[in-house]
Short mmCIF file of C-alpha atoms in Angstrom, two decimals:
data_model
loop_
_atom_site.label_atom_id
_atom_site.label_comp_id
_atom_site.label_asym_id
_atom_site.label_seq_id
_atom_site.Cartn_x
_atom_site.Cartn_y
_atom_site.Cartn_z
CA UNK A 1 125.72 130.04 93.94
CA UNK A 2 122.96 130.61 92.01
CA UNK A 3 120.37 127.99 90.46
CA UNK A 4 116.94 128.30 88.18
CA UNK A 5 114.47 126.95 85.97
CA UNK A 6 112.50 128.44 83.32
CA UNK A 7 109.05 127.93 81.98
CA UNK A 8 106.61 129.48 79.38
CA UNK A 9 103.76 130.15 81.25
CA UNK A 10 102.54 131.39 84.60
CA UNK A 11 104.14 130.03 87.49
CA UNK A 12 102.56 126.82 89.09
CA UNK A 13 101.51 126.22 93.22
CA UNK A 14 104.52 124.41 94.28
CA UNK A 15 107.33 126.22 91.47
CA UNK A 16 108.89 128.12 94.63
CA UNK A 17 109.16 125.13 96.96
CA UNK A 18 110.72 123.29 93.75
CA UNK A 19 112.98 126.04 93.22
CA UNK A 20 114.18 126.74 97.22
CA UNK A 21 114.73 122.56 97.06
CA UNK A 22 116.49 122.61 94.41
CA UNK A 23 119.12 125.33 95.75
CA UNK A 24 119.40 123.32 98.43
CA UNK A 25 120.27 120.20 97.17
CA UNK A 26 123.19 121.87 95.12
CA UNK A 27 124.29 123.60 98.37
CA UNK A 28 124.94 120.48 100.41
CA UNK A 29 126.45 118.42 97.09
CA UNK A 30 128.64 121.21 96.12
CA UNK A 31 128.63 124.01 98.33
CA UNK A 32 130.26 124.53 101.61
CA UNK A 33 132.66 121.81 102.96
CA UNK A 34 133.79 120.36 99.70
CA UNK A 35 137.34 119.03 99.22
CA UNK A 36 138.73 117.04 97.18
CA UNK A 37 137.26 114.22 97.35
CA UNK A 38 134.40 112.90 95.74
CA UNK A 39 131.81 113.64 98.24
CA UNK A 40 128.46 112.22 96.45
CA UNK A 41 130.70 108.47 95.77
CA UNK A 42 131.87 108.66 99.73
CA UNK A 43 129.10 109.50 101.61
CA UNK A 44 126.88 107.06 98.93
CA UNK A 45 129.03 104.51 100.13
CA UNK A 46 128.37 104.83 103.51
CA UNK A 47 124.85 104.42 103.36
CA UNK A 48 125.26 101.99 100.63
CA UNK A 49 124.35 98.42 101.81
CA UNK A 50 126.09 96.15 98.86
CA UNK A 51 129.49 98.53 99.06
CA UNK A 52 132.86 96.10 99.45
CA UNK A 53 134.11 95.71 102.77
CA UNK A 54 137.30 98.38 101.99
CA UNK A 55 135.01 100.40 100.17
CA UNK A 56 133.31 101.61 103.61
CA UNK A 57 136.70 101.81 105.63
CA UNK A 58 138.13 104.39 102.35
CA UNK A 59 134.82 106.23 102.65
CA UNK A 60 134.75 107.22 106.35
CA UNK A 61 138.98 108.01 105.67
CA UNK A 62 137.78 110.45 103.21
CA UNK A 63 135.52 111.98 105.42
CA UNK A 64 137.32 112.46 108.68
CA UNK A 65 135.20 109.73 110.81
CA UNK A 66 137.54 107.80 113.03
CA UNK A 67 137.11 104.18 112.96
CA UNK A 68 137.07 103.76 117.06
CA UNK A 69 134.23 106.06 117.36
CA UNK A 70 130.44 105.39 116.67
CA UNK A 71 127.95 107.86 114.48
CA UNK A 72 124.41 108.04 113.59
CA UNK A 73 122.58 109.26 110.53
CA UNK A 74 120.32 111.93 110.30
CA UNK A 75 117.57 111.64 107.50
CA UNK A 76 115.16 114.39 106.54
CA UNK A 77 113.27 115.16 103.27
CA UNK A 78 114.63 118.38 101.17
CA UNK A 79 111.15 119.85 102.23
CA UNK A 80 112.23 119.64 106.27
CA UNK A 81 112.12 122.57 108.07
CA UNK A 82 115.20 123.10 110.74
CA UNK A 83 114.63 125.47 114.02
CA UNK A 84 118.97 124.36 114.02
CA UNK A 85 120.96 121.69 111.85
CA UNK A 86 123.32 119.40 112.38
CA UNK A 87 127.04 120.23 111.12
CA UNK A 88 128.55 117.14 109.69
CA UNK A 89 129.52 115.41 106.79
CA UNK A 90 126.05 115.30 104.23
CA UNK A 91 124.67 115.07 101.03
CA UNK A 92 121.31 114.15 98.90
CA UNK A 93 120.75 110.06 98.74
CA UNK A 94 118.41 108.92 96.19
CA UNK A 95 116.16 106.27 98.18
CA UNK A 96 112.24 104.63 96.35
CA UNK A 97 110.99 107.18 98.58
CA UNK A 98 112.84 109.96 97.05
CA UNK A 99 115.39 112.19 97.55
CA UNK A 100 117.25 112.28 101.07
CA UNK A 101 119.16 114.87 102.86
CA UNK A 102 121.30 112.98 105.32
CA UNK A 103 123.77 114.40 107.43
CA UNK A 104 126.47 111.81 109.57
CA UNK A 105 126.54 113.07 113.33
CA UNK A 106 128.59 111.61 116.37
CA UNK A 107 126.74 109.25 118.50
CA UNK A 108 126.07 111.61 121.27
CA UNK A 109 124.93 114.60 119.04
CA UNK A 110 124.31 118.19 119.74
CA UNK A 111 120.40 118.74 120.21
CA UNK A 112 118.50 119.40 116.79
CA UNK A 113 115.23 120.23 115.82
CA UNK A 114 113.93 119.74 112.66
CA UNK A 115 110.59 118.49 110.66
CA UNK A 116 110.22 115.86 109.89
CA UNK A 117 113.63 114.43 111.17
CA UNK A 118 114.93 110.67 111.67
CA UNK A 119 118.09 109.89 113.43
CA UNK A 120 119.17 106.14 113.13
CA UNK A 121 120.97 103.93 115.37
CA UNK A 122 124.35 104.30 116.73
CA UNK A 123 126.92 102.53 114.55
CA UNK A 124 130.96 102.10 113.59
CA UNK A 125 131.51 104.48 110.80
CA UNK A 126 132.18 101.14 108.16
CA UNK A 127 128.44 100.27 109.32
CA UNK A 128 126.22 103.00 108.67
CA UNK A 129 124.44 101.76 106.04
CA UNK A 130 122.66 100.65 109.63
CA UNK A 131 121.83 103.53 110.70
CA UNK A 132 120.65 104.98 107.69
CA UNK A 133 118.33 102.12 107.07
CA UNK A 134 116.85 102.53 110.33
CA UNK A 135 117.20 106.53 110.45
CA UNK A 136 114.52 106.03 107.28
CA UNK A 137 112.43 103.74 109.09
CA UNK A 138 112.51 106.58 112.26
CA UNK A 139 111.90 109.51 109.69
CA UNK A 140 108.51 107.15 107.98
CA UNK A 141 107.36 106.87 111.84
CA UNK A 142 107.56 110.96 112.31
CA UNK A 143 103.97 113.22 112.52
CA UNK A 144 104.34 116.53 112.68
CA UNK A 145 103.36 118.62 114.13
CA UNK A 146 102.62 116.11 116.94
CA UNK A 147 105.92 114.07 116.74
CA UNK A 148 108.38 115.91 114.15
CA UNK A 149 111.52 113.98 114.88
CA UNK A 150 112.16 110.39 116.07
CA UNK A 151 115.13 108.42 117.19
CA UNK A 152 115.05 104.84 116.43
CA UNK A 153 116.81 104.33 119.67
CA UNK A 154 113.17 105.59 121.32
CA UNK A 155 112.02 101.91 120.00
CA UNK A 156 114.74 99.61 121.23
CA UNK A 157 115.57 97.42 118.04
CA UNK A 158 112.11 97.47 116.78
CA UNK A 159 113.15 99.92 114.07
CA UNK A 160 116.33 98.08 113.02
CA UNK A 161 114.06 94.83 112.69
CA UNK A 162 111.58 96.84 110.55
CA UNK A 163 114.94 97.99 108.71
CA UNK A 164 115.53 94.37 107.77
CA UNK A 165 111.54 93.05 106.71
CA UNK A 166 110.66 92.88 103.39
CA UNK A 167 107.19 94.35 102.15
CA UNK A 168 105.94 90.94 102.14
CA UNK A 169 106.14 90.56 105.87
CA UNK A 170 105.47 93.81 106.39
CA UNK A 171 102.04 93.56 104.95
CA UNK A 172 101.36 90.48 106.94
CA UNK A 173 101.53 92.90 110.13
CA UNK A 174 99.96 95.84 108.51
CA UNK A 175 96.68 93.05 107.89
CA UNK A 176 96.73 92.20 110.91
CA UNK A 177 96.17 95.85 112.78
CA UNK A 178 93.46 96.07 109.86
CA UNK A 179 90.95 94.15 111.47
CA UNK A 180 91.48 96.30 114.52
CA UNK A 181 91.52 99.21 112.74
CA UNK A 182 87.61 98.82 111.67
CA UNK A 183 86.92 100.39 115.38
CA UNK A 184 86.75 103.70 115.84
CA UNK A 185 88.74 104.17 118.69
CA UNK A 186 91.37 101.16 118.34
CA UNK A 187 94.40 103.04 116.77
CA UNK A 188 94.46 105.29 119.40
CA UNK A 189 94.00 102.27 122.30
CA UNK A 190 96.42 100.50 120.70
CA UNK A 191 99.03 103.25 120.89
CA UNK A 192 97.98 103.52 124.58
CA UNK A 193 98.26 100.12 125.03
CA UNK A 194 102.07 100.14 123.08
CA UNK A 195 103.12 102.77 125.19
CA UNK A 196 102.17 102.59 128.92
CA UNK A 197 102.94 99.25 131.11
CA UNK A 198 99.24 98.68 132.13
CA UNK A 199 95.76 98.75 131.32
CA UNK A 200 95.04 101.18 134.16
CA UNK A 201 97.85 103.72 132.89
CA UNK A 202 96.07 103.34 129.42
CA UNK A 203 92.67 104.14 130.46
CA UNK A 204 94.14 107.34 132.05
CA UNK A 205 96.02 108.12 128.57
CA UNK A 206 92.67 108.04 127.02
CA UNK A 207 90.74 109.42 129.33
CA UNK A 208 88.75 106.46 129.63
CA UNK A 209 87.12 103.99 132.16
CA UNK A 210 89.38 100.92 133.21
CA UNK A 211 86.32 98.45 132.00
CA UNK A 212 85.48 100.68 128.57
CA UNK A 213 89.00 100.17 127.70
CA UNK A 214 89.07 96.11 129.39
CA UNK A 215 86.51 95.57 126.91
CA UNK A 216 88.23 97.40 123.76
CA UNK A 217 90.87 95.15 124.66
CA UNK A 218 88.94 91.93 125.02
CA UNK A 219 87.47 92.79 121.01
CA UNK A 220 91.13 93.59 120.63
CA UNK A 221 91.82 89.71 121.51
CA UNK A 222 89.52 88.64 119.09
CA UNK A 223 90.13 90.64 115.76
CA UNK A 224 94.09 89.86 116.11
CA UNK A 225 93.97 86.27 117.26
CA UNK A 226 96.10 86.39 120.28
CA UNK A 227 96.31 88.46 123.57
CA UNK A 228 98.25 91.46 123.02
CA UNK A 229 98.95 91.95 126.84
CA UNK A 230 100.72 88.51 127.67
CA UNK A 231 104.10 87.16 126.83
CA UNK A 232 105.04 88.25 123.22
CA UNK A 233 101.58 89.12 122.29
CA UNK A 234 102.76 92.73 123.36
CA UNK A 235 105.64 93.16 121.10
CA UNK A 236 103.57 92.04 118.23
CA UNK A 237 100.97 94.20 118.85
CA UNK A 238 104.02 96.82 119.21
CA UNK A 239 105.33 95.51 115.96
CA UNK A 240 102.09 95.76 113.67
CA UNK A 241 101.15 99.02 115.12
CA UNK A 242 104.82 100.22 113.65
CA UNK A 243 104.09 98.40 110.47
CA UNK A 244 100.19 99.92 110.44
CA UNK A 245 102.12 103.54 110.87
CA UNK A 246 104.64 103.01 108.39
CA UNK A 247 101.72 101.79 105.51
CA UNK A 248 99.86 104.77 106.42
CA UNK A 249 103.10 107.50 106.40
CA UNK A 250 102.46 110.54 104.23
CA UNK A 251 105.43 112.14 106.18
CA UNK A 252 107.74 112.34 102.61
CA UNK A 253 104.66 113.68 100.95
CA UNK A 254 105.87 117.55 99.48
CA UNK A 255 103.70 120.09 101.72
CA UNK A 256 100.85 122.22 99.88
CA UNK A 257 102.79 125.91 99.60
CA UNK A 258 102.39 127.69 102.36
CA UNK A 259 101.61 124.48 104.64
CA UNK A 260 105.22 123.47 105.57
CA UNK A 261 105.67 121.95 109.00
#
């Protein structure tokens, strides 16, 4: 299969990513695999959240998925780069942030590795409109080279809930890390904090003394309003540092050539 564009001129900085993306694309929608079905309408379904309730059950029919077992979708950009892919029913999925390779895998998958990569939530194969939603929260979260894939099961329903909040709300917790984020060093005690059980285990993340970080995180207090260590204070710090990520992502940004990751 063969694809191209043409141009007068000389060729521009980003013409052979373009091109190689391109090929792609056309590859997965009509390249190896097809039958005869309508692949684009089926798998579109699937991750469609406003399909009929029979439109789901035909879909996954068409496409071999077995109603008693549970799948997950994986979401990358057409820019990813894959050390080994996953086999699987897949096709491009226009989303508002742009074009998305996804690929439906069983729930216990065969490892991957890919970047940047999300893999959503386990879900029945008439659900996974779920698990794409939250396979494109996962894929926002990713930061290569540091963190080039994430599961949404690595942040228990946290992603799914993040699936489900409008921008509105979303901004509401983004504003509130904001008046943390003025410090110098609070995004990175705040992922400390998020990710260890106690202050001591955090001061070791950051290589820090146990009262230098005590008093990052009585400031912390103060700026957000509430105590970020006690009761549900932790899971909304947890939640607005998500949200404060997700604002920030430039993960589905096209590479500079010669800069993929």
């Amino acid at each position: 299969m063969t694809v191209w564009l043409e141009r007068d001129n000389a060729p521009w900085a980003n013409d052979a990513i373009i091109l190689e993306r391109l090929a792609l694309a056309v590859r997965i929608r009509h390249g190896r695999g097809r039958r005869e079905i309508d692949n684009r309408r089926h798998l579109g379904v699937l991750t469609e959240r406003g399909s009929t309730p029979d439109e789901p059950l035909e879909a996954s029919g068409a496409h071999g998925l077995v109603a008693a077992r549970r799948y997950r979708i994986v979401a990358a950009p057409l820019f990813a780069v894959w050390g080994g892919r996953p086999s699987g029913p897949e096709d491009v999925i226009g989303t508002r942030f742009g074009p998305i390779h996804v690929v439906v895998v069983p729930e216990a998958y065969e490892p991957l590795r890919g970047s940047p990569v999300g893999v959503g939530v386990a879900a029945a194969a008439h659900g996974l409109d779920r698990s794409f939603r939250s396979a494109l929260v996962a894929l926002r979260l990713c930061d290569p080279p540091r963190e080039p894939m994430v599961a949404a099961d690595a942040y228990g329903g946290l992603i799914e809930l993040l699936a489900e909040t409008d921008d509105d709300a979303q901004r509401d917790y983004a504003d509130t890390l904001d008046r943390v984020a003025q410090h110098s060093w609070a995004l990175e005690t705040v992922a400390a904090l998020v990710t260890t059980q106690t202050v001591r285990e955090a001061a070791r993340v950051l290589n820090v003394h146990h009262s230098t970080l005590q008093a990052r995180v009585d400031t912390i207090r103060i700026d957000l309003g509430f105590d970020p260590l006690q009761g549900f204070g932790r899971t909304r710090l947890g939640t607005a540092f998500l949200v404060h990520r997700l604002s920030r992502s430039t993960v589905l940004d096209m590479p500079t050539p010669g800069v993929m990751v």
